[in-house]
mmCIF file of C-alpha atoms in Angstrom:
data_model
loop_
_atom_site.group_PDB
_atom_site.id
_atom_site.type_symbol
_atom_site.label_atom_id
_atom_site.label_comp_id
_atom_site.label_asym_id
_atom_site.label_seq_id
_atom_site.Cartn_x
_atom_site.Cartn_y
_atom_site.Cartn_z
ATOM 1 C CA MET A 1 79.620 65.228 111.978
ATOM 2 C CA SER A 2 82.678 67.148 113.113
ATOM 3 C CA SER A 3 85.940 65.599 114.287
ATOM 4 C CA PRO A 4 88.468 68.300 115.254
ATOM 5 C CA TRP A 5 91.036 65.790 116.474
ATOM 6 C CA LEU A 6 90.989 63.719 113.292
ATOM 7 C CA MET A 7 91.357 66.744 111.031
ATOM 8 C CA THR A 8 94.000 68.293 113.278
ATOM 9 C CA SER A 9 95.942 65.016 113.233
ATOM 10 C CA LEU A 10 95.908 65.007 109.436
ATOM 11 C CA PHE A 11 97.113 68.615 109.444
ATOM 12 C CA VAL A 12 99.947 67.763 111.833
ATOM 13 C CA LEU A 13 100.870 64.889 109.530
ATOM 14 C CA GLN A 14 101.082 67.344 106.623
ATOM 15 C CA ILE A 15 103.393 69.605 108.627
ATOM 16 C CA LEU A 16 105.533 66.612 109.589
ATOM 17 C CA CYS A 17 105.766 65.561 105.947
ATOM 18 C CA ALA A 18 106.709 69.104 104.899
ATOM 19 C CA SER A 19 109.499 69.020 107.486
ATOM 20 C CA LEU A 20 110.693 65.651 106.184
ATOM 21 C CA ILE A 21 110.644 66.981 102.619
ATOM 22 C CA THR A 22 112.968 69.777 103.747
ATOM 23 C CA TRP A 23 115.211 67.385 105.680
ATOM 24 C CA PHE A 24 115.589 64.812 102.905
ATOM 25 C CA ALA A 25 116.161 67.523 100.290
ATOM 26 C CA ALA A 26 118.958 68.981 102.412
ATOM 27 C CA LYS A 27 120.511 65.504 102.743
ATOM 28 C CA HIS A 28 120.058 64.819 98.992
ATOM 29 C CA ARG A 29 118.112 61.631 99.696
ATOM 30 C CA THR A 30 115.882 61.624 96.641
ATOM 31 C CA SER A 31 114.092 58.339 97.351
ATOM 32 C CA TRP A 32 113.144 59.405 100.873
ATOM 33 C CA TRP A 33 112.161 62.845 99.556
ATOM 34 C CA LEU A 34 109.751 61.191 97.107
ATOM 35 C CA LEU A 35 108.360 59.027 99.908
ATOM 36 C CA ALA A 36 107.713 62.120 102.060
ATOM 37 C CA VAL A 37 106.052 63.838 99.085
ATOM 38 C CA THR A 38 103.837 60.786 98.506
ATOM 39 C CA LEU A 39 102.754 60.709 102.148
ATOM 40 C CA PHE A 40 102.084 64.460 102.057
ATOM 41 C CA CYS A 41 99.885 64.089 98.968
ATOM 42 C CA PHE A 42 98.044 61.090 100.443
ATOM 43 C CA SER A 43 97.234 62.947 103.672
ATOM 44 C CA THR A 44 96.117 65.980 101.655
ATOM 45 C CA THR A 45 93.723 63.862 99.594
ATOM 46 C CA ILE A 46 92.202 62.306 102.714
ATOM 47 C CA PHE A 47 91.926 65.666 104.478
ATOM 48 C CA PHE A 48 90.090 67.505 101.705
ATOM 49 C CA THR A 49 87.936 64.523 100.704
ATOM 50 C CA LEU A 50 86.563 64.327 104.234
ATOM 51 C CA SER A 51 86.408 68.043 105.018
ATOM 52 C CA CYS A 52 84.482 69.137 101.914
ATOM 53 C CA TRP A 53 81.880 66.368 102.100
ATOM 54 C CA GLY A 54 79.151 68.640 103.476
ATOM 55 C CA THR A 55 79.690 71.716 101.278
ATOM 56 C CA SER A 56 76.812 72.779 99.071
ATOM 57 C CA ASP A 57 78.488 72.324 95.673
ATOM 58 C CA ILE A 58 79.712 68.813 96.498
ATOM 59 C CA THR A 59 76.304 67.782 97.839
ATOM 60 C CA LYS A 60 74.508 69.151 94.789
ATOM 61 C CA LEU A 61 76.856 67.451 92.318
ATOM 62 C CA ASN A 62 76.760 64.148 94.195
ATOM 63 C CA HIS A 63 72.978 63.979 94.007
ATOM 64 C CA HIS A 64 72.682 65.181 90.389
ATOM 65 C CA ILE A 65 75.556 63.215 88.909
ATOM 66 C CA ASP A 66 73.224 61.311 86.571
ATOM 67 C CA GLN A 67 72.055 64.623 85.101
ATOM 68 C CA PHE A 68 75.503 66.040 84.343
ATOM 69 C CA ASP A 69 74.701 66.012 80.626
ATOM 70 C CA VAL A 70 71.798 68.388 81.377
ATOM 71 C CA HIS A 71 73.176 70.586 84.162
ATOM 72 C CA LEU A 72 76.781 70.672 82.869
ATOM 73 C CA SER A 73 76.152 70.418 79.146
ATOM 74 C CA GLU A 74 78.954 72.920 78.340
ATOM 75 C CA GLU A 75 81.446 71.089 80.582
ATOM 76 C CA ARG A 76 81.902 67.849 78.666
ATOM 77 C CA PHE A 77 84.915 66.853 80.748
ATOM 78 C CA TRP A 78 82.694 66.221 83.779
ATOM 79 C CA VAL A 79 79.996 64.524 81.712
ATOM 80 C CA MET A 80 82.565 62.020 80.443
ATOM 81 C CA LEU A 81 84.032 61.591 83.929
ATOM 82 C CA ALA A 82 80.659 60.987 85.623
ATOM 83 C CA PRO A 83 80.741 57.140 85.415
ATOM 84 C CA LEU A 84 84.137 57.116 87.145
ATOM 85 C CA ILE A 85 83.026 59.616 89.788
ATOM 86 C CA LYS A 86 80.070 57.388 90.710
ATOM 87 C CA ILE A 87 82.358 54.545 91.806
ATOM 88 C CA LEU A 88 84.722 56.729 93.851
ATOM 89 C CA PRO A 89 84.272 56.841 97.634
ATOM 90 C CA TYR A 90 82.220 59.936 98.470
ATOM 91 C CA ARG A 91 82.001 60.760 94.759
ATOM 92 C CA MET A 92 82.746 64.455 94.060
ATOM 93 C CA ALA A 93 84.292 64.854 97.516
ATOM 94 C CA ALA A 94 87.022 62.446 96.396
ATOM 95 C CA ILE A 95 87.488 64.491 93.224
ATOM 96 C CA HIS A 96 87.883 67.622 95.321
ATOM 97 C CA GLY A 97 90.460 65.851 97.463
ATOM 98 C CA LEU A 98 92.418 64.957 94.330
ATOM 99 C CA VAL A 99 92.167 68.525 92.974
ATOM 100 C CA ALA A 100 93.446 69.934 96.274
ATOM 101 C CA THR A 101 96.300 67.426 96.088
ATOM 102 C CA ALA A 102 97.028 68.664 92.562
ATOM 103 C CA PHE A 103 97.475 72.173 94.003
ATOM 104 C CA ALA A 104 99.999 70.757 96.473
ATOM 105 C CA ALA A 105 101.728 68.742 93.739
ATOM 106 C CA LEU A 106 101.987 71.897 91.634
ATOM 107 C CA ALA A 107 103.878 73.725 94.381
ATOM 108 C CA ILE A 108 106.151 70.753 95.054
ATOM 109 C CA SER A 109 106.877 70.282 91.344
ATOM 110 C CA LEU A 110 107.756 73.959 90.934
ATOM 111 C CA SER A 111 110.116 73.810 93.894
ATOM 112 C CA ARG A 112 111.951 70.930 92.220
ATOM 113 C CA CYS A 113 112.002 72.600 88.795
ATOM 114 C CA TRP A 114 113.378 75.784 90.368
ATOM 115 C CA ARG A 115 115.986 73.728 92.274
ATOM 116 C CA VAL A 116 114.684 74.473 95.753
ATOM 117 C CA PRO A 117 113.066 71.092 96.612
ATOM 118 C CA ALA A 118 113.418 71.755 100.337
ATOM 119 C CA TRP A 119 110.643 74.349 100.064
ATOM 120 C CA GLY A 120 108.182 72.092 98.263
ATOM 121 C CA GLY A 121 106.160 71.028 101.280
ATOM 122 C CA TRP A 122 105.968 74.527 102.720
ATOM 123 C CA TRP A 123 104.904 76.080 99.421
ATOM 124 C CA ALA A 124 102.242 73.381 99.133
ATOM 125 C CA LEU A 125 100.955 74.189 102.613
ATOM 126 C CA MET A 126 100.976 77.881 101.753
ATOM 127 C CA LEU A 127 98.647 77.214 98.831
ATOM 128 C CA LEU A 128 96.406 74.813 100.730
ATOM 129 C CA THR A 129 95.965 77.067 103.764
ATOM 130 C CA SER A 130 96.059 80.477 102.085
ATOM 131 C CA PRO A 131 92.995 82.694 102.696
ATOM 132 C CA LEU A 132 93.419 83.850 99.078
ATOM 133 C CA LEU A 133 92.289 80.418 97.870
ATOM 134 C CA ARG A 134 89.427 79.871 100.286
ATOM 135 C CA GLY A 135 86.745 79.681 97.602
ATOM 136 C CA PHE A 136 88.448 76.887 95.698
ATOM 137 C CA LEU A 137 89.681 74.761 98.575
ATOM 138 C CA GLN A 138 87.216 75.414 101.413
ATOM 139 C CA ASN A 139 84.021 76.258 99.520
ATOM 140 C CA ALA A 140 84.817 73.384 97.139
ATOM 141 C CA HIS A 141 84.549 75.164 93.798
ATOM 142 C CA THR A 142 86.072 71.989 92.395
ATOM 143 C CA ARG A 143 85.290 72.368 88.711
ATOM 144 C CA GLN A 144 86.653 75.900 88.417
ATOM 145 C CA ALA A 145 89.694 74.991 90.518
ATOM 146 C CA TRP A 146 90.474 72.098 88.161
ATOM 147 C CA ALA A 147 90.068 74.320 85.102
ATOM 148 C CA LEU A 148 92.478 76.837 86.630
ATOM 149 C CA LEU A 149 95.085 74.139 87.265
ATOM 150 C CA LEU A 150 94.877 73.254 83.587
ATOM 151 C CA VAL A 151 95.530 76.913 82.702
ATOM 152 C CA VAL A 152 98.652 77.076 84.897
ATOM 153 C CA PRO A 153 101.060 75.452 82.348
ATOM 154 C CA LEU A 154 100.196 78.181 79.835
ATOM 155 C CA PHE A 155 100.639 80.838 82.536
ATOM 156 C CA LEU A 156 104.046 79.465 83.539
ATOM 157 C CA ASN A 157 105.163 79.438 79.920
ATOM 158 C CA VAL A 158 104.094 82.931 78.887
ATOM 159 C CA SER A 159 105.308 84.459 82.158
ATOM 160 C CA GLY A 160 108.775 83.006 81.665
ATOM 161 C CA PHE A 161 108.637 81.160 85.003
ATOM 162 C CA LEU A 162 109.047 77.696 83.504
ATOM 163 C CA LYS A 163 109.525 76.312 80.026
ATOM 164 C CA ILE A 164 107.075 73.525 79.243
ATOM 165 C CA ARG A 165 106.793 71.645 75.964
ATOM 166 C CA LEU A 166 104.138 72.861 73.590
ATOM 167 C CA PHE A 167 102.055 69.682 73.349
ATOM 168 C CA PRO A 168 101.241 69.371 77.093
ATOM 169 C CA VAL A 169 100.347 73.079 77.185
ATOM 170 C CA ILE A 170 97.920 72.677 74.272
ATOM 171 C CA ILE A 171 96.329 69.566 75.790
ATOM 172 C CA SER A 172 95.872 71.141 79.232
ATOM 173 C CA THR A 173 94.448 74.340 77.712
ATOM 174 C CA ALA A 174 91.973 72.370 75.611
ATOM 175 C CA LEU A 175 90.873 70.339 78.649
ATOM 176 C CA ALA A 176 90.390 73.548 80.623
ATOM 177 C CA LEU A 177 87.959 74.843 78.005
ATOM 178 C CA PHE A 178 85.775 71.755 78.511
ATOM 179 C CA SER A 179 86.042 71.816 82.318
ATOM 180 C CA HIS A 180 84.421 75.133 83.237
ATOM 181 C CA LEU A 181 82.911 78.156 81.518
ATOM 182 C CA THR A 182 85.296 80.499 83.333
ATOM 183 C CA ALA A 183 88.246 78.873 81.548
ATOM 184 C CA ILE A 184 88.366 81.543 78.826
ATOM 185 C CA PRO A 185 88.462 84.505 81.271
ATOM 186 C CA MET A 186 91.072 82.625 83.310
ATOM 187 C CA LEU A 187 93.096 82.003 80.150
ATOM 188 C CA VAL A 188 93.032 85.741 79.480
ATOM 189 C CA LEU A 189 94.295 86.383 83.016
ATOM 190 C CA GLY A 190 96.984 83.726 82.598
ATOM 191 C CA LEU A 191 98.097 85.206 79.281
ATOM 192 C CA ALA A 192 98.489 88.709 80.728
ATOM 193 C CA PRO A 193 102.290 88.344 81.230
ATOM 194 C CA ALA A 194 102.627 88.011 77.446
ATOM 195 C CA SER A 195 101.945 91.761 77.206
ATOM 196 C CA TRP A 196 105.318 92.580 78.808
ATOM 197 C CA GLN A 197 107.113 89.494 77.520
ATOM 198 C CA ARG A 198 106.534 90.937 74.023
ATOM 199 C CA LEU A 199 104.814 87.720 72.924
ATOM 200 C CA ASP A 200 108.169 85.921 72.863
ATOM 201 C CA PHE A 201 106.536 82.630 73.755
ATOM 202 C CA PHE A 202 104.106 82.870 70.837
ATOM 203 C CA LEU A 203 106.604 84.182 68.274
ATOM 204 C CA LYS A 204 109.114 81.404 69.019
ATOM 205 C CA LEU A 205 106.561 78.746 68.121
ATOM 206 C CA PRO A 206 106.720 77.039 64.717
ATOM 207 C CA ARG A 207 104.412 78.529 62.130
ATOM 208 C CA VAL A 208 102.106 75.506 62.183
ATOM 209 C CA ALA A 209 101.800 75.796 65.982
ATOM 210 C CA ARG A 210 100.968 79.511 65.768
ATOM 211 C CA ILE A 211 98.259 78.842 63.207
ATOM 212 C CA GLY A 212 96.912 75.979 65.307
ATOM 213 C CA ALA A 213 96.825 78.179 68.419
ATOM 214 C CA LEU A 214 94.887 80.871 66.575
ATOM 215 C CA ILE A 215 92.425 78.298 65.215
ATOM 216 C CA LEU A 216 91.941 76.893 68.731
ATOM 217 C CA LEU A 217 91.336 80.386 70.078
ATOM 218 C CA LEU A 218 88.789 81.268 67.395
ATOM 219 C CA ALA A 219 87.019 77.916 67.746
ATOM 220 C CA SER A 220 86.836 78.359 71.515
ATOM 221 C CA LEU A 221 85.369 81.830 71.188
ATOM 222 C CA ALA A 222 82.803 80.573 68.694
ATOM 223 C CA ALA A 223 81.826 77.593 70.850
ATOM 224 C CA PHE A 224 81.760 79.211 74.275
ATOM 225 C CA SER A 225 80.972 82.892 73.727
ATOM 226 C CA GLN A 226 77.199 82.409 73.801
ATOM 227 C CA PRO A 227 77.091 80.163 76.918
ATOM 228 C CA ILE A 228 79.460 82.555 78.729
ATOM 229 C CA TYR A 229 77.341 85.542 77.717
ATOM 230 C CA ILE A 230 74.162 83.844 78.938
ATOM 231 C CA LYS A 231 75.812 82.861 82.209
ATOM 232 C CA LEU A 232 77.159 86.391 82.676
ATOM 233 C CA LEU A 233 73.709 87.887 82.116
ATOM 234 C CA GLY A 234 72.316 85.459 84.649
ATOM 235 C CA TYR A 235 74.863 86.550 87.253
ATOM 236 C CA VAL A 236 74.327 90.247 86.583
ATOM 237 C CA ASN A 237 70.547 90.303 86.289
ATOM 238 C CA GLY A 238 69.241 87.285 88.121
ATOM 239 C CA MET A 239 71.656 86.546 90.949
ATOM 240 C CA ASN A 240 72.468 88.762 93.914
ATOM 241 C CA PHE A 241 74.554 86.235 95.835
ATOM 242 C CA PHE A 242 78.243 86.887 96.297
ATOM 243 C CA SER A 243 80.879 85.902 98.833
ATOM 244 C CA SER A 244 82.883 88.551 100.675
ATOM 245 C CA TYR A 245 85.702 86.238 101.777
ATOM 246 C CA SER A 246 88.177 88.113 99.539
ATOM 247 C CA ILE A 247 87.951 91.145 101.846
ATOM 248 C CA HIS A 248 88.049 89.243 105.120
ATOM 249 C CA ARG A 249 90.608 90.286 107.695
ATOM 250 C CA SER A 250 92.746 87.183 107.116
ATOM 251 C CA VAL A 251 93.095 88.036 103.412
ATOM 252 C CA LEU A 252 94.041 91.638 104.150
ATOM 253 C CA ILE A 253 96.671 90.533 106.675
ATOM 254 C CA SER A 254 98.085 88.041 104.158
ATOM 255 C CA GLU A 255 98.379 90.808 101.571
ATOM 256 C CA PHE A 256 100.112 93.038 104.109
ATOM 257 C CA LEU A 257 102.605 90.316 105.074
ATOM 258 C CA LEU A 258 103.392 89.699 101.408
ATOM 259 C CA LEU A 259 103.916 93.423 100.823
ATOM 260 C CA VAL A 260 106.239 93.694 103.829
ATOM 261 C CA ALA A 261 108.226 90.666 102.609
ATOM 262 C CA VAL A 262 108.671 92.267 99.172
ATOM 263 C CA LEU A 263 109.731 95.611 100.652
ATOM 264 C CA PHE A 264 112.244 94.018 103.017
ATOM 265 C CA THR A 265 113.684 91.969 100.161
ATOM 266 C CA CYS A 266 114.021 95.067 97.973
ATOM 267 C CA LYS A 267 115.824 96.859 100.782
ATOM 268 C CA LYS A 268 118.076 93.923 101.618
ATOM 269 C CA LYS A 269 118.968 93.185 97.990
ATOM 270 C CA LYS A 270 119.123 96.894 97.094
ATOM 271 C CA ILE A 271 116.535 96.525 94.332
ATOM 272 C CA SER A 272 115.699 99.976 92.978
ATOM 273 C CA TRP A 273 112.333 100.847 91.457
ATOM 274 C CA PRO A 274 113.748 100.848 87.878
ATOM 275 C CA ALA A 275 115.303 97.422 88.486
ATOM 276 C CA PHE A 276 112.086 96.137 90.063
ATOM 277 C CA ARG A 277 110.028 97.431 87.163
ATOM 278 C CA GLN A 278 112.260 95.772 84.556
ATOM 279 C CA CYS A 279 112.130 92.328 86.164
ATOM 280 C CA TYR A 280 109.600 89.987 84.504
ATOM 281 C CA ALA A 281 108.747 88.318 87.831
ATOM 282 C CA SER A 282 108.269 91.709 89.507
ATOM 283 C CA ARG A 283 105.868 92.758 86.773
ATOM 284 C CA ALA A 284 103.796 89.614 87.254
ATOM 285 C CA LEU A 285 103.786 90.063 91.019
ATOM 286 C CA LEU A 286 102.739 93.700 90.728
ATOM 287 C CA PHE A 287 100.124 93.047 88.047
ATOM 288 C CA TYR A 288 98.290 90.271 89.894
ATOM 289 C CA SER A 289 98.494 92.211 93.161
ATOM 290 C CA LEU A 290 96.772 95.193 91.540
ATOM 291 C CA ILE A 291 94.144 93.014 89.831
ATOM 292 C CA PHE A 292 93.409 91.294 93.143
ATOM 293 C CA ILE A 293 92.893 94.701 94.757
ATOM 294 C CA VAL A 294 90.502 95.634 91.928
ATOM 295 C CA ILE A 295 88.504 92.466 92.680
ATOM 296 C CA GLN A 296 88.425 93.384 96.367
ATOM 297 C CA LEU A 297 87.181 96.891 95.565
ATOM 298 C CA GLY A 298 84.459 95.406 93.364
ATOM 299 C CA VAL A 299 83.305 93.198 96.231
ATOM 300 C CA ARG A 300 83.646 95.910 98.875
ATOM 301 C CA PHE A 301 81.672 98.548 96.967
ATOM 302 C CA GLU A 302 79.394 95.966 95.301
ATOM 303 C CA VAL A 303 80.311 96.756 91.718
ATOM 304 C CA TYR A 304 79.089 93.534 90.070
ATOM 305 C CA PRO A 305 80.334 91.583 93.100
ATOM 306 C CA GLN A 306 78.503 88.423 91.990
ATOM 307 C CA VAL A 307 80.918 88.315 89.038
ATOM 308 C CA ALA A 308 84.029 89.800 90.668
ATOM 309 C CA PHE A 309 84.276 87.403 93.617
ATOM 310 C CA ARG A 310 84.452 84.381 91.277
ATOM 311 C CA PHE A 311 87.866 85.501 90.021
ATOM 312 C CA ALA A 312 89.474 86.161 93.405
ATOM 313 C CA ASP A 313 90.851 82.618 93.663
ATOM 314 C CA PRO A 314 92.326 82.419 90.135
ATOM 315 C CA ILE A 315 94.086 85.747 90.594
ATOM 316 C CA GLY A 316 95.128 84.680 94.092
ATOM 317 C CA LEU A 317 96.818 81.567 92.689
ATOM 318 C CA PHE A 318 98.636 83.512 89.962
ATOM 319 C CA LEU A 319 99.720 86.004 92.629
ATOM 320 C CA LEU A 320 101.088 83.316 94.961
ATOM 321 C CA LEU A 321 102.922 81.508 92.147
ATOM 322 C CA SER A 322 104.423 84.832 91.055
ATOM 323 C CA ALA A 323 105.503 85.442 94.651
ATOM 324 C CA PHE A 324 107.141 82.009 94.893
ATOM 325 C CA HIS A 325 109.175 82.680 91.765
ATOM 326 C CA TRP A 326 110.033 86.258 92.705
ATOM 327 C CA PHE A 327 111.426 85.311 96.106
ATOM 328 C CA GLN A 328 113.205 82.338 94.562
ATOM 329 C CA ILE A 329 115.091 84.353 91.926
ATOM 330 C CA TYR A 330 116.137 86.912 94.561
ATOM 331 C CA SER A 331 117.200 84.141 96.975
ATOM 332 C CA SER A 332 114.862 85.446 99.683
ATOM 333 C CA LYS A 333 112.517 82.529 100.183
ATOM 334 C CA GLN A 334 112.779 82.866 103.957
ATOM 335 C CA MET A 335 110.946 86.178 103.701
ATOM 336 C CA LEU A 336 107.781 84.167 103.076
ATOM 337 C CA ILE A 337 107.984 82.505 106.485
ATOM 338 C CA PRO A 338 105.778 85.110 108.264
ATOM 339 C CA LEU A 339 103.069 84.666 105.625
ATOM 340 C CA LEU A 340 103.364 80.876 105.903
ATOM 341 C CA ALA A 341 103.259 81.008 109.710
ATOM 342 C CA TYR A 342 100.142 83.193 109.674
ATOM 343 C CA SER A 343 98.344 80.876 107.229
ATOM 344 C CA LEU A 344 99.223 77.815 109.314
ATOM 345 C CA LEU A 345 98.142 79.588 112.502
ATOM 346 C CA ILE A 346 94.658 80.543 111.330
ATOM 347 C CA TRP A 347 94.234 77.139 109.648
ATOM 348 C CA GLY A 348 95.205 75.308 112.826
ATOM 349 C CA LYS A 349 92.884 77.466 114.926
ATOM 350 C CA GLN A 350 90.023 76.695 112.555
ATOM 351 C CA LEU A 351 90.678 72.959 112.920
ATOM 352 C CA ILE A 352 91.103 72.867 116.695
ATOM 353 C CA ASP A 353 88.175 75.155 117.448
ATOM 354 C CA PRO A 354 85.739 75.033 114.491
ATOM 355 C CA ASN A 355 83.272 77.702 115.573
ATOM 356 C CA GLY A 356 79.911 77.929 113.836
ATOM 357 C CA LEU A 357 79.702 74.353 112.572
ATOM 358 C CA ASN A 358 76.230 72.825 112.659
ATOM 359 C CA CYS A 359 77.027 69.426 111.220
ATOM 360 C CA GLY A 360 74.051 67.243 110.460
ATOM 361 C CA LEU A 361 71.679 70.172 109.977
ATOM 362 C CA ASP A 362 73.669 72.667 107.921
ATOM 363 C CA ASP A 363 76.900 71.021 106.842
ATOM 364 C CA ASP A 364 79.900 73.142 105.910
ATOM 365 C CA PHE A 365 83.654 72.782 105.412
ATOM 366 C CA LEU A 366 85.122 70.451 108.065
ATOM 367 C CA CYS A 367 81.838 68.540 108.463
ATOM 368 C CA ILE A 368 83.034 65.034 107.644
ATOM 369 C CA PRO A 369 80.917 61.987 106.632
ATOM 370 C CA ASP A 370 79.247 60.097 109.465
ATOM 371 C CA ARG A 371 79.290 56.753 107.615
ATOM 372 C CA TRP A 372 81.442 54.693 105.285
ATOM 373 C CA PRO A 373 81.132 55.233 101.509
ATOM 374 C CA TRP A 374 79.305 51.925 100.908
ATOM 375 C CA GLN A 375 76.676 52.892 103.503
ATOM 376 C CA ILE A 376 75.593 56.025 101.623
ATOM 377 C CA ILE A 377 72.466 55.962 99.473
ATOM 378 C CA TYR A 378 72.140 58.773 96.915
ATOM 379 C CA TYR A 379 68.560 59.719 96.038
#
């Protein structure tokens, strides 16, 4: 069933919490700031658990959870997690709610690490409502979204955005490899900043760590190259389906607003092209912007679109994180307000007036469960 007022109320609660996060950060009330963050994360979990219940991927995984070892044989993380998922309310929908909350927690954590905690709630909302991440958060591509989150620590390290200890990076990278087959391509995308960082991150590692990283890379290629190749052939030769959301009007407007914000910042801060080009954050921002455009061209002109569209969300996340850091280091975070306002506007409109929903017959995002978890029987 659909419940616009319930979902809108949860969205308003998120906005209220984001405002409180800003207020308490400005007043340096850490305990109250943490309380506001906790309430924001709780409301996010509830919102996405309910709203993704009727999506096709969640429905399929809920009904085939006992066959994970057959259908997801290359994704051992989910096979091992299956017994826990079965006891969660709404099963994979609850997992998707937690993954969406992890996206929000990522933005809030970065705001604190970069010493701008007042922006945590708004950055989280920008990720959750961004049209660039529609596939992950609205179409409930939960497994790939989780794998991408596990790649993010490596991306933050090699890009120079945040220094994270080696052990957590290795653990998260290893988990990503067992969470989704696209983990290796996403790792390649996340490692791209190393090309202009001159491999500083890798060269500064102890010798044992460098050898271990190379062994992990070679073992991963040996273990996953064949399944990835088979899956790729299946997409290219046997599947014509692809989503065109990456070229929707809302995505194009978001890109335009981001471009305008960058140009205005460059003008205001008197950032010349040579200075822009030499900045590590600028290079990341430019690189992921260009790669995202390449993905859009692939979808628009149908050049292997069934493969291209699957990487729009990962590149979109790297692009948004690069934008957060770029505007933070140039002290121009307010330039992101138009992009944030636009994302909140179209998100709110979708909640208040959910056109096209046919809940009960053809469930989609924002079709929430019509019964309590203990009343559901899975066949």
